[in-house]
Coordinates of C-alpha atoms in Angstrom, one line a residue:
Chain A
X631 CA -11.9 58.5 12.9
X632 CA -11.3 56.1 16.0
X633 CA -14.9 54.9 15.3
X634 CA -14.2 54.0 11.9
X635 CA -11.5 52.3 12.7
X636 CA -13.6 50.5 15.8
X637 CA -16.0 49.1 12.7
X638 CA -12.6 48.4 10.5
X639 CA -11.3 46.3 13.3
X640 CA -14.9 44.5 13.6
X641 CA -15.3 44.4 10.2
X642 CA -12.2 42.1 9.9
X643 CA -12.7 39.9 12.9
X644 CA -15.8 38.6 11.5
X645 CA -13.9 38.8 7.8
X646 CA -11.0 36.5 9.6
X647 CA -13.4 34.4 11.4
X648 CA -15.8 33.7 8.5
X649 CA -12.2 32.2 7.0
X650 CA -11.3 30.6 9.7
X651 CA -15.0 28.5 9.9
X652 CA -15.2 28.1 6.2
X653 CA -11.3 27.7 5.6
X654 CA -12.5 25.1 2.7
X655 CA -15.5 25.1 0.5
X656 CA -17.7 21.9 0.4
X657 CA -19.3 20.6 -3.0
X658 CA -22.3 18.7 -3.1
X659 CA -24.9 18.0 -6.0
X660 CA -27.1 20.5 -7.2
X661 CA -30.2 21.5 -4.6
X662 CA -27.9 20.7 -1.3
X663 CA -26.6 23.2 1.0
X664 CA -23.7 22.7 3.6
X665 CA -23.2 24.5 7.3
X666 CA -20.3 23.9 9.0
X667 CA -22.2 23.3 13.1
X668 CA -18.7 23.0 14.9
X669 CA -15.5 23.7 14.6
X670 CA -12.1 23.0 16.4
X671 CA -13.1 20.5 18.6
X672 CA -9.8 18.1 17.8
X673 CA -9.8 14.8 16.9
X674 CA -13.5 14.2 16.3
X675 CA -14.1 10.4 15.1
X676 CA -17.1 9.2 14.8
X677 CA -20.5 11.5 15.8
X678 CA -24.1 10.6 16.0
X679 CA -27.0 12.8 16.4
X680 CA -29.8 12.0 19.0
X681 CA -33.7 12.6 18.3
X682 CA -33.7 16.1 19.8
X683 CA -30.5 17.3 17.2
X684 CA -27.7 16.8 19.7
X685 CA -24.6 16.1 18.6
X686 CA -22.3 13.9 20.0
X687 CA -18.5 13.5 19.0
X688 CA -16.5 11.0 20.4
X689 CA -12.8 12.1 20.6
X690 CA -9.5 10.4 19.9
X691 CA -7.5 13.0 22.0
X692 CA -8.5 14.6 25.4
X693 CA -9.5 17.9 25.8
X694 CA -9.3 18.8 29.5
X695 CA -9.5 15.5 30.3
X696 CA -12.5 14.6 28.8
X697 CA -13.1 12.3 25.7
X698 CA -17.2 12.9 24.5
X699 CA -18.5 16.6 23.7
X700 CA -22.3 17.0 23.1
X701 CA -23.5 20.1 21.1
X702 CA -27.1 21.5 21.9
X703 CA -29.0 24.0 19.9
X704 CA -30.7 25.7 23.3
X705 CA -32.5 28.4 22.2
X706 CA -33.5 26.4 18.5
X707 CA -31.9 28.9 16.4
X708 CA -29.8 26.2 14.0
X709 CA -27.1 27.1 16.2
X710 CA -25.3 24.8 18.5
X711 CA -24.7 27.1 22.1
X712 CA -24.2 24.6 24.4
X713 CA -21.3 22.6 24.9
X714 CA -21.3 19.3 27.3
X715 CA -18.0 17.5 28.1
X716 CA -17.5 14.1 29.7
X717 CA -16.2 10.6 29.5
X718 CA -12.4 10.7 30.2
X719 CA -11.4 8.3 27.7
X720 CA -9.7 8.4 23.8
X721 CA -11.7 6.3 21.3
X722 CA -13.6 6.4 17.9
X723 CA -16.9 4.6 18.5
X724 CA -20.3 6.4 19.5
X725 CA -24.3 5.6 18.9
X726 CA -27.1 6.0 20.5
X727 CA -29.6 3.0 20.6
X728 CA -33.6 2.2 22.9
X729 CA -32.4 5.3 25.4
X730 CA -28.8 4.6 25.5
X731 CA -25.2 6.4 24.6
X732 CA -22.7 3.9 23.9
X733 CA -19.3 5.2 23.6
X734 CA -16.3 2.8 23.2
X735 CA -12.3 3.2 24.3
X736 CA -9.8 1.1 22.3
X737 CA -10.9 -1.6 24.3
X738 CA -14.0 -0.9 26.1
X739 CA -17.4 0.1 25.3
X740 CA -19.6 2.1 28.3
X741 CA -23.2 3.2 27.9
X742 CA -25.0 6.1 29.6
X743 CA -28.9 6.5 30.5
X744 CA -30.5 9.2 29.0
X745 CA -33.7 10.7 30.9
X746 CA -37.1 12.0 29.0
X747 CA -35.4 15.2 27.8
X748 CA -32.6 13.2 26.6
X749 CA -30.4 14.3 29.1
X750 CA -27.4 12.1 30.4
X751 CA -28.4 10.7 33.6
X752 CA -24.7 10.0 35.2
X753 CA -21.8 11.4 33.2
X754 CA -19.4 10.2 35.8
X755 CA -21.1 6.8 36.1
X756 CA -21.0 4.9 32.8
X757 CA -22.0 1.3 32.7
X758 CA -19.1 -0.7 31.2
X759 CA -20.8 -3.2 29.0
X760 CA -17.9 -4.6 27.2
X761 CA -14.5 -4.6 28.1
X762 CA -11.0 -6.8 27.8
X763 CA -10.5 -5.8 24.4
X764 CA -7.3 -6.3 22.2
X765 CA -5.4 -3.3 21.8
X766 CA -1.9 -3.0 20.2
X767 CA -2.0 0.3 19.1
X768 CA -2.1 -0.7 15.6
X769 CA -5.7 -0.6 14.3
X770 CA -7.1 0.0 17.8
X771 CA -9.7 1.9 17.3
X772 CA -13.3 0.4 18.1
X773 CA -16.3 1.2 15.6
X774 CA -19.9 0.3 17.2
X775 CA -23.1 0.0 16.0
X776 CA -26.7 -2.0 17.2
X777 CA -29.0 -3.9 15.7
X778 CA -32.8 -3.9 16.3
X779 CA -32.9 -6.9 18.8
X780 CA -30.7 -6.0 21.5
X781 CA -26.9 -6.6 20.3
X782 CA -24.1 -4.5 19.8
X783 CA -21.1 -5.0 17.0
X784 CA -17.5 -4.1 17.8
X785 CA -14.4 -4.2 15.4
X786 CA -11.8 -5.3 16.4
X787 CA -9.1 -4.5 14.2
X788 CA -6.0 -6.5 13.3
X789 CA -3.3 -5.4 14.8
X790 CA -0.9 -6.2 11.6
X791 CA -0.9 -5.3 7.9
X792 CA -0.9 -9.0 6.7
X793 CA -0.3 -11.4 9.5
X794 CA 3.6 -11.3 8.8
X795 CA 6.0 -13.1 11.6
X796 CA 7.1 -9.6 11.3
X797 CA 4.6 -7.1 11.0
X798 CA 5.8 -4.9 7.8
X799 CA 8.9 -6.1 7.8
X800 CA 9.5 -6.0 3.9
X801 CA 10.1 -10.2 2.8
X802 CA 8.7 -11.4 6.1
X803 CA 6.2 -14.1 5.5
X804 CA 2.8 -14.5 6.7
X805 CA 1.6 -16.8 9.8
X806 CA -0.5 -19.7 8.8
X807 CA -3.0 -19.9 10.4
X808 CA -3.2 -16.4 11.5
X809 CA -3.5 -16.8 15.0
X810 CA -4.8 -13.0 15.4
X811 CA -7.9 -14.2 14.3
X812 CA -8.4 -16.0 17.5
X813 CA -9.6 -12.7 19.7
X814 CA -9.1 -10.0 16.2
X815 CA -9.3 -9.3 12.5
X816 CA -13.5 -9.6 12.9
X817 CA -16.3 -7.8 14.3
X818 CA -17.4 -9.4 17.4
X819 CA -21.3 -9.5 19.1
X820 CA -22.2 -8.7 22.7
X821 CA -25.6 -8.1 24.5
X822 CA -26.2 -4.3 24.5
X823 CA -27.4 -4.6 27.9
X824 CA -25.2 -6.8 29.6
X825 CA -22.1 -5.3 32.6
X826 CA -19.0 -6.5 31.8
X827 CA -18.2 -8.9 28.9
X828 CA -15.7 -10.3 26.9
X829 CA -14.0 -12.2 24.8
X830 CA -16.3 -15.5 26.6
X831 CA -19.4 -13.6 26.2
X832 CA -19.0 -12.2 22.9
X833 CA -19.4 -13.9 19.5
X834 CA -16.9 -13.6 16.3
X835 CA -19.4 -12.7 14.2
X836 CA -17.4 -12.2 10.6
X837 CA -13.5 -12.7 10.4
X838 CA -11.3 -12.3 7.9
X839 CA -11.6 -8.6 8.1
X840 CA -8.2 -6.2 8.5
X841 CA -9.8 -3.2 10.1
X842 CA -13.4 -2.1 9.3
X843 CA -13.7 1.4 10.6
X844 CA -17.3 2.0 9.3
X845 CA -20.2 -0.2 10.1
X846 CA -23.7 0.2 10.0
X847 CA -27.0 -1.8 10.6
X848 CA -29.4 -2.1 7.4
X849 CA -32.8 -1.5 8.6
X850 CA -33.9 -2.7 5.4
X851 CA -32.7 -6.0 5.1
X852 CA -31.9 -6.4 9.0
X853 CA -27.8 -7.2 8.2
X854 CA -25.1 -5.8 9.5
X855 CA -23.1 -3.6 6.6
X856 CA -19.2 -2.6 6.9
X857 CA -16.6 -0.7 5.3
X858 CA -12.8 -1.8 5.4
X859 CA -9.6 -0.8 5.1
X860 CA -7.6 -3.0 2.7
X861 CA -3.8 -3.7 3.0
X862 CA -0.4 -1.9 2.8
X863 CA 2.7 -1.5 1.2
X864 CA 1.8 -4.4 -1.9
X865 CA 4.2 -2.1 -4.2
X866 CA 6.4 -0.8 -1.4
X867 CA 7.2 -4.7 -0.2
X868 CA 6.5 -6.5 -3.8
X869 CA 7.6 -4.4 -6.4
X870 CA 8.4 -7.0 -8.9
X871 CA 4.7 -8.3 -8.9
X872 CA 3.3 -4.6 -8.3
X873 CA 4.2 -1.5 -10.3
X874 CA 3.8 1.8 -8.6
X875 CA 0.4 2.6 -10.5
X876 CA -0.8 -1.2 -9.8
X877 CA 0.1 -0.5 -5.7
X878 CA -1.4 3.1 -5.7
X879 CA -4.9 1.6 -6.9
X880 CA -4.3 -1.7 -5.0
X881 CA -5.8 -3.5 -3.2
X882 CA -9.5 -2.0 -3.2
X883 CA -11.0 -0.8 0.3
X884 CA -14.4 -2.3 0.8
X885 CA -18.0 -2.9 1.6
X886 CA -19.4 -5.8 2.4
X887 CA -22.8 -7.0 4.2
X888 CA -21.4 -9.6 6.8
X889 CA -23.9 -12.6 8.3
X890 CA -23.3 -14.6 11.1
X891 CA -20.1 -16.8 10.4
X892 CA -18.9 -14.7 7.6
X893 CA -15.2 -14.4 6.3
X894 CA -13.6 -11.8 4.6
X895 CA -10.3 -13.7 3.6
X896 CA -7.9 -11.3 5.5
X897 CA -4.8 -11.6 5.9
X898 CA -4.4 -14.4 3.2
X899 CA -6.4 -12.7 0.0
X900 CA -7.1 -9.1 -1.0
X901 CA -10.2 -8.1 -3.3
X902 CA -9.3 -6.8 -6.7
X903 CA -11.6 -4.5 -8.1
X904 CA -10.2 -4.7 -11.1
X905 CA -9.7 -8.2 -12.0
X906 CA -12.9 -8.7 -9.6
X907 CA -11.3 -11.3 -7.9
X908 CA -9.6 -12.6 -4.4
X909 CA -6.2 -12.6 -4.8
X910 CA -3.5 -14.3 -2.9
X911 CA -1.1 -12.0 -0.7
X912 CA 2.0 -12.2 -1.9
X913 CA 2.8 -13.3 1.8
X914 CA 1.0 -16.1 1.4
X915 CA 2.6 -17.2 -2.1
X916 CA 0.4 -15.0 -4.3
X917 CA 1.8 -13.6 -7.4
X918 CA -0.9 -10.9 -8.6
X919 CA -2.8 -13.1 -9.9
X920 CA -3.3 -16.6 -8.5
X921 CA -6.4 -16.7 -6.4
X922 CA -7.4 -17.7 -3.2
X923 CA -9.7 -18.7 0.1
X924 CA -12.4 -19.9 -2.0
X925 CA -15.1 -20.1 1.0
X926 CA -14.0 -16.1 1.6
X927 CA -17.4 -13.7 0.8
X928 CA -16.7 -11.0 -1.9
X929 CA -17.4 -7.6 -1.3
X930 CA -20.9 -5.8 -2.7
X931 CA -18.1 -3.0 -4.0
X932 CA -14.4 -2.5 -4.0
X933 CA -13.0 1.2 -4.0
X934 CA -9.6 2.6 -4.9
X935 CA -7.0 1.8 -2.8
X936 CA -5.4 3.0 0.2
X937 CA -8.7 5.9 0.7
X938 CA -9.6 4.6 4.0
X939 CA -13.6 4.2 4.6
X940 CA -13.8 5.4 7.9
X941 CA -17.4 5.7 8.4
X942 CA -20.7 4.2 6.9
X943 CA -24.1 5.9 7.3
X944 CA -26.9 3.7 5.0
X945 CA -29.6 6.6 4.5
X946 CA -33.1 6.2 6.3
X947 CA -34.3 9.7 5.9
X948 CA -37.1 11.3 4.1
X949 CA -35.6 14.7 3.4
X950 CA -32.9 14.1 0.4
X951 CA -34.6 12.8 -2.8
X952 CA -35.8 9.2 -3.4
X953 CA -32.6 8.1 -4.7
X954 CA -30.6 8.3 -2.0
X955 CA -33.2 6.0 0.2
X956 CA -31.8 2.8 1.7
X957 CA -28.2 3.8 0.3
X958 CA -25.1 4.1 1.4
X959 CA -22.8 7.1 2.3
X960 CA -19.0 6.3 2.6
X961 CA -16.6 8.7 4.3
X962 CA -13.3 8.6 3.2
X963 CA -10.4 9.4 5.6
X964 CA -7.8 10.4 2.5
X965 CA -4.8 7.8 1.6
X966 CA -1.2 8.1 2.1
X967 CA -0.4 4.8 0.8
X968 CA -0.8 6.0 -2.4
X969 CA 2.8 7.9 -2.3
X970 CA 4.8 8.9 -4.5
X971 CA 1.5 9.0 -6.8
X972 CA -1.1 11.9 -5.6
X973 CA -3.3 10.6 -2.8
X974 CA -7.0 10.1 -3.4
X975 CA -9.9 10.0 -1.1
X976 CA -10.7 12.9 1.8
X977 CA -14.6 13.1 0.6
X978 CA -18.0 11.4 1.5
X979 CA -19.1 8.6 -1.4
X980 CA -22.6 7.9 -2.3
X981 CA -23.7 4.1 -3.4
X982 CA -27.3 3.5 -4.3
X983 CA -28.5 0.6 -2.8
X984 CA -32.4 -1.5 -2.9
X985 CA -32.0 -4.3 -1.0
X986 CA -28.8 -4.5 0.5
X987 CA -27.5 -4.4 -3.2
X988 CA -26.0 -1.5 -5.6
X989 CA -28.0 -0.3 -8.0
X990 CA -25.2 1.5 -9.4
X991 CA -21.7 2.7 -9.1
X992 CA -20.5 4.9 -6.2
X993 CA -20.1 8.7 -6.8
X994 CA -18.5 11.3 -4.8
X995 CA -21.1 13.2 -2.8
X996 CA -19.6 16.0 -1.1
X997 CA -16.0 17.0 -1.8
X998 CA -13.6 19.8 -1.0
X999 CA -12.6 18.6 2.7
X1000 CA -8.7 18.4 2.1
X1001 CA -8.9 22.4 0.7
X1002 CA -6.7 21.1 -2.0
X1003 CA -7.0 20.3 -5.5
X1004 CA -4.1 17.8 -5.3
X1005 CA -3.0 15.9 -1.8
X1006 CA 1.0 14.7 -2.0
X1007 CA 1.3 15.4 1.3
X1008 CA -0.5 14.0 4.0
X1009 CA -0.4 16.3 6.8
X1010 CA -1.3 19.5 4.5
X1011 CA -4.7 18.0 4.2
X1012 CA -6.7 20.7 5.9
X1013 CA -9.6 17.9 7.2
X1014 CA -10.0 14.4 6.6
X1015 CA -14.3 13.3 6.3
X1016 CA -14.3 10.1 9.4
X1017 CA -17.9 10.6 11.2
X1018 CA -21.1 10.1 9.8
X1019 CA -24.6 10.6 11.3
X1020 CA -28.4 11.1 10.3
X1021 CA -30.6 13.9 12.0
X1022 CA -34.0 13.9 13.0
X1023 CA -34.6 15.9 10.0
X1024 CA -33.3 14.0 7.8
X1025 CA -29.8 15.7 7.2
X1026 CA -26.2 14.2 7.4
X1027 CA -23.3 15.5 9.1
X1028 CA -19.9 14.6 8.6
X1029 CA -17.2 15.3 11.0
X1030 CA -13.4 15.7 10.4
X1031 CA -10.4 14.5 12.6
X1032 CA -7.7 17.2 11.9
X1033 CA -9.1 20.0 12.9
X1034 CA -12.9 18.5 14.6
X1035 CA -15.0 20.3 12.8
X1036 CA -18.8 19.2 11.6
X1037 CA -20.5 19.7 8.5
X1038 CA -24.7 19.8 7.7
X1039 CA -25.8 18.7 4.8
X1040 CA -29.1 19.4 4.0
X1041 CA -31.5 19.1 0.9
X1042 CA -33.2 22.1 -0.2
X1043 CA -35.2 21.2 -3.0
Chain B
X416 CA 59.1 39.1 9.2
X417 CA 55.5 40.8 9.0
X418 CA 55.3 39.5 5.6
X419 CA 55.9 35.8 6.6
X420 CA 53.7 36.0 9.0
X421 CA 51.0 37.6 7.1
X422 CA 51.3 35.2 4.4
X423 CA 51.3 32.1 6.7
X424 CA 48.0 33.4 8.2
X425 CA 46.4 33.3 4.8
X426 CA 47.6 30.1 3.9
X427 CA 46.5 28.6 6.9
X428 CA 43.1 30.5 6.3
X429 CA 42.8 29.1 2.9
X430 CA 43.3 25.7 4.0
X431 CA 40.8 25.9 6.4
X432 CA 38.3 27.0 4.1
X433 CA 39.6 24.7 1.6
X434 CA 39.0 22.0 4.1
X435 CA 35.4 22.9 5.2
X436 CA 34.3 23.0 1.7
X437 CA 35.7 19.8 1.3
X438 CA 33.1 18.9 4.2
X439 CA 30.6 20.6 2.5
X440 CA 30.9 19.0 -0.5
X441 CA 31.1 14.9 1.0
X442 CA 27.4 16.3 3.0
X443 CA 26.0 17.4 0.2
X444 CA 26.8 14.5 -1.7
X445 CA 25.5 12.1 1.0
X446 CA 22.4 14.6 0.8
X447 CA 21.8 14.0 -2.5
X448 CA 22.4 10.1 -2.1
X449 CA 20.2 9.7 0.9
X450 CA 17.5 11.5 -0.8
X451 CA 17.1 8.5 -3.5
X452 CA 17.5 6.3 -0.2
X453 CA 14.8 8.2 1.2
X454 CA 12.5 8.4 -1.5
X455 CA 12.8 4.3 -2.3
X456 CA 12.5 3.2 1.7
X457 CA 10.9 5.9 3.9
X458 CA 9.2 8.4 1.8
X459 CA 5.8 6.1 1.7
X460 CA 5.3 6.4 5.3
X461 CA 6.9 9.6 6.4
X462 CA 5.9 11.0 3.5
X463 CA 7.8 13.9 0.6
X464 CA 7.8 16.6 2.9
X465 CA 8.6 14.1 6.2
X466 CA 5.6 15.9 7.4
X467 CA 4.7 11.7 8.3
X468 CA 0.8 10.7 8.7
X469 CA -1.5 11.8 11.5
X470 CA -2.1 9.3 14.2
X471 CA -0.1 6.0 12.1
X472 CA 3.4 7.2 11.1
X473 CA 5.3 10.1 13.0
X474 CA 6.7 13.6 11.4
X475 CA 10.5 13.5 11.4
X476 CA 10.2 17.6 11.3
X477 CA 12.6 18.6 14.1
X478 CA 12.1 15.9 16.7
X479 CA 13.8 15.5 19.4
X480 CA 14.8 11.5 17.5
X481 CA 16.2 13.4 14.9
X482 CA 17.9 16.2 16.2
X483 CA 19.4 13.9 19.2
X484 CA 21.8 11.1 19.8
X485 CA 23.1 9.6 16.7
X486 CA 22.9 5.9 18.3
X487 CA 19.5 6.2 19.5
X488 CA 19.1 7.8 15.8
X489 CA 20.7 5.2 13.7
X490 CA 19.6 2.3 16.1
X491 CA 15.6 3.4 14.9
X492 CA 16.5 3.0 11.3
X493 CA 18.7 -0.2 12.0
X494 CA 16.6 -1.9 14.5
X495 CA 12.9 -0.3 13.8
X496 CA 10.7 0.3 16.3
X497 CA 7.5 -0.5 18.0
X498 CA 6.8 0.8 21.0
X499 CA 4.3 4.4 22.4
X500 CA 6.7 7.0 22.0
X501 CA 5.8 10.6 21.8
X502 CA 6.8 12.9 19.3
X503 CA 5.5 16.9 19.3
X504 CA 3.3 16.0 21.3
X505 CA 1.4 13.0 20.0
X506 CA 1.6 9.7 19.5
X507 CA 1.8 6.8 16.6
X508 CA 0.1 3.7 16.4
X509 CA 1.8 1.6 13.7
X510 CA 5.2 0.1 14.0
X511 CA 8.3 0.8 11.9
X512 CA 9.8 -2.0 10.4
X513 CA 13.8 -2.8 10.8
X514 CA 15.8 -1.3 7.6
X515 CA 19.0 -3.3 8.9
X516 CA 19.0 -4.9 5.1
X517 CA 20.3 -0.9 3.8
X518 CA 24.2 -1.2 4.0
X519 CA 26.1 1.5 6.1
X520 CA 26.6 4.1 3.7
X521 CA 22.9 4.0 2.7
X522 CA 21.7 4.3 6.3
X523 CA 24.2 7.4 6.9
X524 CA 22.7 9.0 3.6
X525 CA 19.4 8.7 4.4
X526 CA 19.9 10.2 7.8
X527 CA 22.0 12.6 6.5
X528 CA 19.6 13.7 4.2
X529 CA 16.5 13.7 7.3
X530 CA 18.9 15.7 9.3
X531 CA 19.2 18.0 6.3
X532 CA 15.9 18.9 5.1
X533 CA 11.9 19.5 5.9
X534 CA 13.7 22.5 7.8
X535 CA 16.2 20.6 9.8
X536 CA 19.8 21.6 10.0
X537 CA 21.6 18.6 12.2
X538 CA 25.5 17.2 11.4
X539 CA 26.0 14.7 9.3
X540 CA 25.6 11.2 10.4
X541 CA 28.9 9.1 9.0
X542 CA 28.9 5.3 7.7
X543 CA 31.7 4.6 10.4
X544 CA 29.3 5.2 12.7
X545 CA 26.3 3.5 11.9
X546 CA 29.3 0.6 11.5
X547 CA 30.0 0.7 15.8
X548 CA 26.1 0.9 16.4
X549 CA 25.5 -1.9 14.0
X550 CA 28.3 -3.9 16.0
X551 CA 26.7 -3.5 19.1
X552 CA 23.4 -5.6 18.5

């Protein structure tokens, strides 16, 4: 009797901890498989995975002080068993580049050594590499990736919807110029191995560009790829030029390939997706239609509004099928700009790319993260996708920022 | 004499009762008021269920803003606001914009409708007063 009961008692502990790890189920197309690798470890943003499978997250909340957890699979089961906690800073931005983890604050980036068995030389010692950054809360968080000949990209967000006198203020009309272009609104360029730089050191890349949360380097055209998040409130503030439908869907998030000296056309225009066109902010004297900043780069793909791209990954690996090769993954935070209407996002996109250039139109790849069929409300999403990363293998993983866990996906054949 | 008295007991029984439905029913119509208000100038970023937007756009679910001072309440909506402030625990990175362009009564209704739902249960927050705290900018 009591021994039955011992196995009852087991029996659904492992029942209520199987829930608890796979509280939502994750679609993917036919022949991939997903794991869930962590779970609860907060707010993990952004996570890359290092040639021997570690997995760092970079946190946006402290635990115990500490900002950066790395997950080791000791013993090579497939399970992670070892957890490492350091850095005692928020942030979003993490990659590892030539021997290096870089890790950024909202306005800092540090790197750390690793030895021959990729181990962290110093924890407590970082070098800061960049540092002086603007942060005004809004848009704050710093995105980082490297290029192959020694430089590191940082967004800088703008700290603003649209450049208004005053920010948000419904009617308030935008600066012109916008003089938070001057040290925001871009990505910036610094040496990857040089202490201490700023604003003097740095370059401004690209401008033009609100907040671009996901960036990657393509290896196969050698350019700098990024995902951003378009503007607010275009119903909310406008609603004789926007219906609620029009401001649900508008403007479109996007990605873009940026060169050297590039511009985006924030705060002034927004891309369309639907008209296909850069359209003048109504705070700038736009009526929904009338165009604007002519000189201004176009996306290579507008999304949806309001979904938030949080995180690009363009696919290098050999395991998923020839398709996917050179393309680009998108994870989408989930919108709540989108209200009253249902909001839309909360899963990873896929975008085949040859070239630096679609091939086709973006799909959803894995879905399923919000455990919902339909999100009105923003904080009953059970996770939101924000992390991407390649393994050695060949695998993504995709981390979440409610709860901090990290899904595998792999390609089985 | 015990009759009189009785009788005056009840009456002034009934007109209490009378008087705190009377209450009643001017709340609940500034509920159901300040839930249009609501839903036209607040629901976007606090969202329907005021459950708010992690990280950009606080919950207004029992926080110590909306269960507190009515000035400090009032002077938010009023005023906006755009500074760190912690709320359950975490904080919020964008700013709220000033809603001083909502006339009196609208500003009461709305509050008095926060103050009423998502599981709060706070008095109601009058146009006379968001009339002194508008006097004092």
């Amino acid at each position: 009797m009591r021994i039955s009961f011992f196995l009852f008692s087991i029996i659904m502990l492992q029942v209520s901890c199987w829930a608890q790890f796979n509280d939502v189920v994750i679609k993917t197309p036919n022949g991939f498989s997903t794991t869930n690798v962590a779970w609860d470890f907060g707010r993990v943003r952004h996570i890359v995975v290092n040639s021997n499978g570690d997995l760092y997250m970079k946190l946006e909340k402290l635990y115990n002080g500490k900002g950066i957890v790395r997950l080791r699979d000791l013993n090579k089961d497939g399970k992670m068993d070892d957890t490492l906690r350091f850095g005692n800073y928020v942030g979003t931005g993490i990659a590892i580049k030539n021997g290096y983890l870089y890790a950024s604050s909202n306005s800092e980036v540090f790197r750390y050594k690793l030895d021959a068995q990729q181990n962290i030389v110093d924890t407590e010692n970082p070098e800061k590499i960049i540092t002086g950054l603007v942060d005004k809360r809004q848009h704050a968080s710093k995105s980082i990736t490297l290029d192959e000949a020694g430089n590191i990209y940082v967004n800088i967000g703008g700290p603003s919807n649209v450049c208004q006198e005053q920010d948000r203020q419904k009617g308030s009309k935008g600066m012109m110029p916008c003089p938070l272009l001057e040290t925001a609104g871009g990505i910036w360029q610094f040496k990857a191995d040089k202490l201490n730089q700023s604003y003097a050191e740095g370059i401004r890349y690209a401008t033009g560009i609100r907040n671009c949360v996901g960036l990657d380097w393509n290896k196969e055209v050698n350019e700098l790829f990024i995902t951003v998040h378009g503007r607010d409130m275009l119903y909310q503030d406008y609603p004789t030029l926007y219906d609620q439908k029009r401001g649900a869907e508008l403007p479109s998030e996007t990605m873009y390939m940026v060169k050297k000296g590039d511009d985006c056309g924030w705060p002034y225009v927004h891309w369309d997706h639907i008209q296909h066109k850069k359209i003048l902010n109504p705070e700038y004297g736009g009526d929904g239609n009338k165009t604007g900043v002519e000189n201004a780069i176009s996306p290579l793909m507008g999304f949806p509004g309001h979904m938030a791209p949080n995180a690009l990954l363009i696919y290098t690996g050999n395991q998923f099928p020839e398709k996917y090769k050179n393309g680009a993954f998108i994870a989408f935070h989930g919108s709540w700009n989108r209200a009253p209407e249902n909001q839309e996002g909360f899963y990873v996109v896929f975008v085949p790319m040859k070239n630096g250039k679609p091939t086709g139109n973006w799909e959803v790849f894995a879905d399923g993260f919000s455990g919902m069929e339909k999100v009105t409300n923003l904080s009953s999403a059970k996770h939101r996708p924000c992390g991407l990363a390649q393994g050695p293998d060949g695998a993504i993983y995709v981390s979440d920022d409610v709860k901090g866990h990290v899904w595998k996906i792999q390609y089985n054949q | 004499m015990r009759k009189i008295v009785v009788s005056i007991v009840l009456l002034l029984g009934f007109i209490m009762m009378v008087q705190s439905q009377t209450i009643d029913i001017k709340t609940k119509s500034s509920i159901s008021r300040g839930k249009i208000v609501y839903e036209k100038y607040c629901l976007t970023c606090h969202q329907a269920d005021g459950g708010g937007v992690p990280r950009m756009n606080p919950p207004i679910i029992q926080t110590t803003y909306v269960s507190g001072s009515k000035e400090r309440l009032i002077g938010i909506v009023l005023k906006g606001l755009n500074q760190p402030i912690e709320v359950n625990g975490d904080e919020y990175e964008n700013p709220m914009a000033s809603h001083a362009y909502l006339s009196d009564l609208q500003i009461a209704d709305v509050l008095t409708f926060v103050r009423n739902s998502f599981g709060n249960k706070y008095p109601a927050v009058l146009p006379s007063e968001v009339k002194v705290v508008r006097a004092k900018k």
